[in-house]
Structures are given as structure tokens and as C-alpha cells.
Coordinates of C-alpha atoms in Angstrom, one line a residue:
M297 CA 31.9 -63.3 0.7
D298 CA 30.0 -66.1 2.2
E299 CA 26.4 -65.3 2.9
H300 CA 26.5 -67.7 5.8
D301 CA 29.4 -65.9 7.4
P302 CA 28.1 -64.7 10.8
D303 CA 30.2 -61.5 10.7
W304 CA 28.7 -60.5 7.4
L305 CA 25.2 -61.1 8.7
S306 CA 25.7 -59.0 11.8
A307 CA 27.1 -56.2 9.7
E308 CA 24.1 -56.3 7.3
K309 CA 21.7 -56.2 10.3
D310 CA 23.6 -53.2 11.7
G311 CA 23.3 -51.4 8.4
V312 CA 19.5 -52.1 8.2
K313 CA 19.1 -50.8 11.7
K314 CA 21.0 -47.6 10.8
E315 CA 18.9 -47.1 7.7
E316 CA 15.7 -47.5 9.8
K317 CA 17.0 -45.0 12.4
I318 CA 17.8 -42.5 9.6
S319 CA 14.4 -42.9 8.1
V320 CA 12.7 -42.5 11.4
A321 CA 14.8 -39.4 12.2
E322 CA 13.9 -37.9 8.8
K323 CA 10.2 -38.6 9.4
N324 CA 10.4 -36.9 12.8
D325 CA 12.1 -33.9 11.2
E326 CA 9.4 -33.6 8.6
E327 CA 6.6 -33.8 11.3
A328 CA 8.5 -31.2 13.3
N329 CA 8.6 -28.9 10.3
V330 CA 4.8 -29.2 9.6
P331 CA 3.7 -26.5 12.2
S332 CA 6.1 -24.0 10.8
K333 CA 4.7 -24.6 7.3
V334 CA 1.2 -24.2 8.7
N335 CA 2.3 -21.0 10.4
E336 CA 3.7 -19.6 7.2
E337 CA 0.7 -20.6 5.0
T338 CA -2.3 -20.2 7.4
P339 CA -1.2 -18.0 10.3
F340 CA -4.7 -17.0 11.2
L341 CA -6.0 -20.6 11.4
D342 CA -3.0 -21.6 13.4
S343 CA -3.5 -18.8 15.9
K344 CA -7.1 -19.8 16.4
L345 CA -6.0 -23.4 17.0
S346 CA -3.3 -22.3 19.4
E347 CA -5.8 -20.2 21.3
K348 CA -8.1 -23.2 21.7
I349 CA -5.2 -25.4 22.8
D350 CA -3.7 -22.9 25.2
T351 CA -7.0 -22.0 26.8
P352 CA -7.8 -24.3 29.7
P353 CA -11.2 -25.9 29.5
D354 CA -12.2 -24.7 33.0
V355 CA -11.8 -21.0 32.1
E356 CA -15.1 -20.1 30.3
K357 CA -16.8 -16.8 29.8
E358 CA -19.7 -16.1 32.2
P359 CA -23.1 -16.4 30.5
V360 CA -24.9 -13.1 30.0
V361 CA -28.5 -13.2 31.3
R362 CA -30.8 -10.9 29.2
R363 CA -34.4 -10.0 29.4
N364 CA -36.5 -11.0 26.4
A365 CA -38.5 -8.6 24.3
C366 CA -41.8 -8.9 26.1
H367 CA -40.1 -8.2 29.5
K368 CA -38.4 -5.1 28.1
I369 CA -41.8 -3.8 26.7
F370 CA -43.3 -4.0 30.2
I371 CA -40.3 -2.1 31.6
V372 CA -40.7 0.6 29.0
I373 CA -44.4 1.0 29.8
S374 CA -43.6 1.3 33.5
A375 CA -40.9 3.9 32.8
A376 CA -43.2 5.9 30.6
S377 CA -45.9 5.8 33.4
I378 CA -43.3 7.0 36.0
I379 CA -42.3 9.9 33.8
S380 CA -45.9 10.9 33.2
L381 CA -46.8 10.7 36.9
V382 CA -43.9 12.8 38.0
S383 CA -44.6 15.3 35.3
M384 CA -48.3 15.5 36.3
A385 CA -47.2 16.0 40.0
C386 CA -44.9 18.9 39.0
C387 CA -47.6 20.5 36.8
Q388 CA -49.9 20.7 39.8
S389 CA -47.5 23.2 41.5
L390 CA -46.8 25.3 38.4
P391 CA -50.1 27.3 38.5
F392 CA -49.2 28.5 42.0
I393 CA -46.1 30.1 40.6
F394 CA -47.9 32.0 37.9
Y395 CA -51.3 32.6 39.4
R396 CA -51.7 35.4 42.0
K397 CA -55.0 34.1 43.2
F398 CA -56.8 30.8 43.1
E399 CA -59.8 29.1 44.4
P400 CA -59.6 26.8 47.5
L401 CA -61.4 24.0 45.7
E402 CA -58.8 24.1 42.9
F403 CA -56.0 24.1 45.5
L404 CA -57.5 20.9 47.2
I405 CA -57.9 19.1 43.8
R406 CA -54.3 19.8 43.0
I407 CA -53.2 18.5 46.4
Y408 CA -55.2 15.2 45.8
V409 CA -53.8 14.8 42.3
T410 CA -50.2 15.3 43.6
V411 CA -50.7 12.7 46.4
F412 CA -52.1 10.1 44.0
C413 CA -49.2 10.7 41.5
V414 CA -46.7 10.2 44.3
I415 CA -48.4 7.0 45.5
F416 CA -48.6 5.5 42.0
T417 CA -45.0 6.5 41.3
L418 CA -43.9 4.6 44.4
A419 CA -46.1 1.7 43.3
E420 CA -44.3 1.6 39.9
F421 CA -41.0 1.3 41.7
E422 CA -42.5 -1.4 44.0
I423 CA -40.7 0.1 47.0
T424 CA -42.7 -1.5 49.8
A425 CA -44.5 -4.8 50.2
F426 CA -47.8 -3.0 50.7
L427 CA -47.6 -1.3 47.3
R428 CA -46.5 -4.5 45.6
E429 CA -49.4 -6.5 47.1
S430 CA -52.0 -3.8 46.9
A431 CA -54.7 -4.5 44.3
M432 CA -55.3 -0.9 43.7
A433 CA -51.7 0.0 43.1
S434 CA -50.4 -3.2 41.4
N435 CA -53.4 -4.4 39.3
F436 CA -53.2 -3.4 35.7
L437 CA -56.9 -2.7 35.4
M438 CA -56.9 -0.4 38.4
K439 CA -53.8 1.3 37.2
G440 CA -55.4 1.9 33.9
V441 CA -58.5 3.4 35.5
F442 CA -56.6 5.7 37.9
Y443 CA -54.1 6.8 35.3
S444 CA -56.8 7.7 32.8
F445 CA -58.7 9.5 35.6
L446 CA -55.7 11.6 36.6
G447 CA -55.1 12.4 32.9
L448 CA -58.7 13.6 32.5
V449 CA -58.4 15.7 35.6
G450 CA -55.3 17.3 34.2
K451 CA -57.1 18.0 30.9
Q452 CA -60.0 19.6 32.8
Q453 CA -57.6 21.8 34.7
T454 CA -56.2 23.0 31.4
M455 CA -59.6 23.9 30.2
A456 CA -60.4 25.7 33.4
M457 CA -57.2 27.7 33.1
Q458 CA -58.0 28.8 29.6
V459 CA -61.5 29.8 30.6
H460 CA -60.4 31.8 33.7
D461 CA -57.3 33.2 32.1
K462 CA -58.8 36.7 31.8
D463 CA -59.7 36.7 35.5
H464 CA -56.1 36.0 36.7
D465 CA -52.8 37.8 36.3
M466 CA -51.1 35.6 33.7
S467 CA -49.3 38.2 31.7
L468 CA -45.9 36.4 31.8
N469 CA -44.5 36.3 28.2
P470 CA -41.3 34.2 28.2
L471 CA -41.2 33.7 24.5
G472 CA -41.1 37.3 23.5
K473 CA -43.5 39.4 21.4
D474 CA -45.4 36.5 19.8
G475 CA -48.5 37.0 22.0
T476 CA -48.0 33.8 23.9
T477 CA -48.9 34.1 27.6
G478 CA -47.8 32.1 30.6
A479 CA -51.3 30.5 30.8
E480 CA -51.0 29.2 27.2
I481 CA -47.5 27.8 27.9
L482 CA -48.7 26.2 31.1
A483 CA -51.8 24.8 29.4
F484 CA -49.6 23.3 26.7
I485 CA -47.4 21.5 29.2
I486 CA -50.3 20.2 31.3
T487 CA -52.1 19.0 28.2
G488 CA -49.2 17.0 26.9
T489 CA -48.7 15.4 30.3
S490 CA -52.4 14.6 30.6
W491 CA -52.5 12.9 27.2
A492 CA -49.4 10.9 28.0
L493 CA -51.0 9.7 31.3
I494 CA -54.2 8.9 29.6
A495 CA -52.3 6.8 27.0
C496 CA -50.5 4.9 29.7
G497 CA -53.8 4.3 31.5
A498 CA -55.4 3.0 28.4
L499 CA -52.5 0.7 27.7
Y500 CA -52.5 -0.7 31.2
F501 CA -56.3 -1.2 31.0
V502 CA -55.9 -3.2 27.7
L503 CA -53.1 -5.3 29.1
G504 CA -55.2 -6.0 32.2
V505 CA -58.2 -7.1 30.1
F506 CA -56.0 -9.6 28.2
C507 CA -54.4 -10.8 31.5
M508 CA -50.9 -9.7 30.6
Q509 CA -50.1 -9.1 34.3
A510 CA -49.7 -12.8 34.8
L511 CA -47.3 -12.9 31.8
R512 CA -45.3 -10.0 33.3
D513 CA -45.0 -11.9 36.6
K514 CA -44.0 -15.1 34.9
L515 CA -41.2 -13.3 33.0
R516 CA -39.9 -11.7 36.1
I517 CA -39.7 -15.1 37.9
S518 CA -38.0 -16.7 34.9
Y519 CA -35.5 -13.8 34.8
S520 CA -34.7 -14.1 38.5
E521 CA -34.2 -17.9 38.2
R522 CA -31.9 -17.5 35.3
I523 CA -29.8 -14.9 37.2
E524 CA -29.6 -17.2 40.2
K525 CA -28.5 -20.1 38.0
A526 CA -25.9 -18.0 36.3
E527 CA -24.5 -16.9 39.7
L528 CA -24.3 -20.5 40.9
E529 CA -22.5 -21.6 37.7
A530 CA -20.1 -18.7 38.0
K531 CA -19.3 -19.7 41.6
Y532 CA -18.8 -23.3 40.6
R533 CA -16.5 -22.5 37.8
A534 CA -14.4 -20.1 40.0
K535 CA -14.2 -22.8 42.7
K536 CA -13.3 -25.5 40.2
H537 CA -10.6 -23.3 38.6
E538 CA -9.2 -22.5 42.1
I539 CA -9.0 -26.2 43.2
G540 CA -7.9 -27.5 39.8
P541 CA -8.9 -30.7 38.0
Y542 CA -9.6 -33.8 40.0
P543 CA -6.9 -36.4 40.0
P544 CA -7.6 -39.4 37.7

């Protein structure tokens, strides 16, 4: 057959084109079979990749704003102070349940201690602007002095009850025949509460000496700013996801 025959040349070209098409089709089939092989060999990796591909970029998890360790320590100290103050206020009314007679001076002292405990409890919660801005109720040094004073008053009350136990009717014995009287139980409760309040007062005083109140305020401001920023970012993401991506 003549190589210069036009019919033969056209047939040869058609054959080459058919071979190229077949090779391209085989290559496409091989590429199409790659994911199935990946699924069979590495299903875990393929699932992770599919999650990343299927997840739209606009849908992200909202960031969690957390307090740092120092901020949590200040919160724990405040919570311990609140518990001690409430316990001291409750202890002031317990002697009136067990005692059948009491001195007017002792009654007045217990009223004053209860009022101060309530005021400082509200100050720890920072309910009103007056308590938040009051130097007596918000300053660490003043808190330390007053908490320690209230704790010492409670300790003195315990000693007074033990001294005058014989002069009062305190024969309540809730623990059975072990010789424990109501006065001893009450003295134990008030003593523990007093020492807890003294410890909180001493801790507040030390923090005030080292100007830790400024650090506490700075941590609060930083935490509030981070919360506001996270809320704004969440609103922006929600709005962007609702509107959809901008057209190119």
C-alpha cells in the first residue's frame, strides 16, 4: 500500500485518534477508581477529608470564652467569704434558740454583727452601685480588716458562752449520752465559722497590701471585652451564613 495514498493516511490518523481516546478513557477510569481504593485502604482518613470538604467554611464553632486561673482564684475567695459571712449571720441567731435568758448587751452585739454580715454579703455580690463604689465595702484592705474583726468577735462570743454555760440552761444533748451539751456544739460551730472568716479577712488584707485588687479589676475588664468580641463574631458569622458568600 502506498504510504502517500490519502485514504491510507486518513485511516491511520483515525486509528491514532481512537487509541488516544481509549488511553484517555482508561486514565479517567483509573482516576475514578482511586477514591474507592482510598476508602478501602484508609477509611478513617477519607472520612476526615470528606468532613473537611463537606463542611462549609462559613460554619465554624463559636469560640468558648474562659476565665484564666487568677480570675478563678478571686472568684473562689469571694465565694468562701460569702459562705463565711452567711454562716456567721446564722450563728448569731442560734444562741437565742438554746438560751432561755441573755444579756441586752449581747443581744445588741449580735444584731450589729448580723447587719454587718448582711452588708458585706451584698457587697461581695456587688448588687448596687453604692456597694460597688464604696471604699469600705469594696476595698480589699477594708474587707480584710472588717472580716477579721467579725471573726474575732465571733471567737469572743464562743469564749463568753463557754464561761457562762453554767449560768444558762443549755442542757440540750442532741448527740446522745456522750456528755456533749448544746453549748459545746454551738461553740464548735461558731468557732469554725469565726476562723474561716478570719482566714478570709487575712487573705483579703494580704491581697490588698500587694495591690491585687487592680489585677482583679483588669481581669474582669479583659473577660468582659472577650465576651463582647465573641458575641460580635458569632453575630457576624450567623449573618454571613444567612446571606451567603458574596458574588465574585
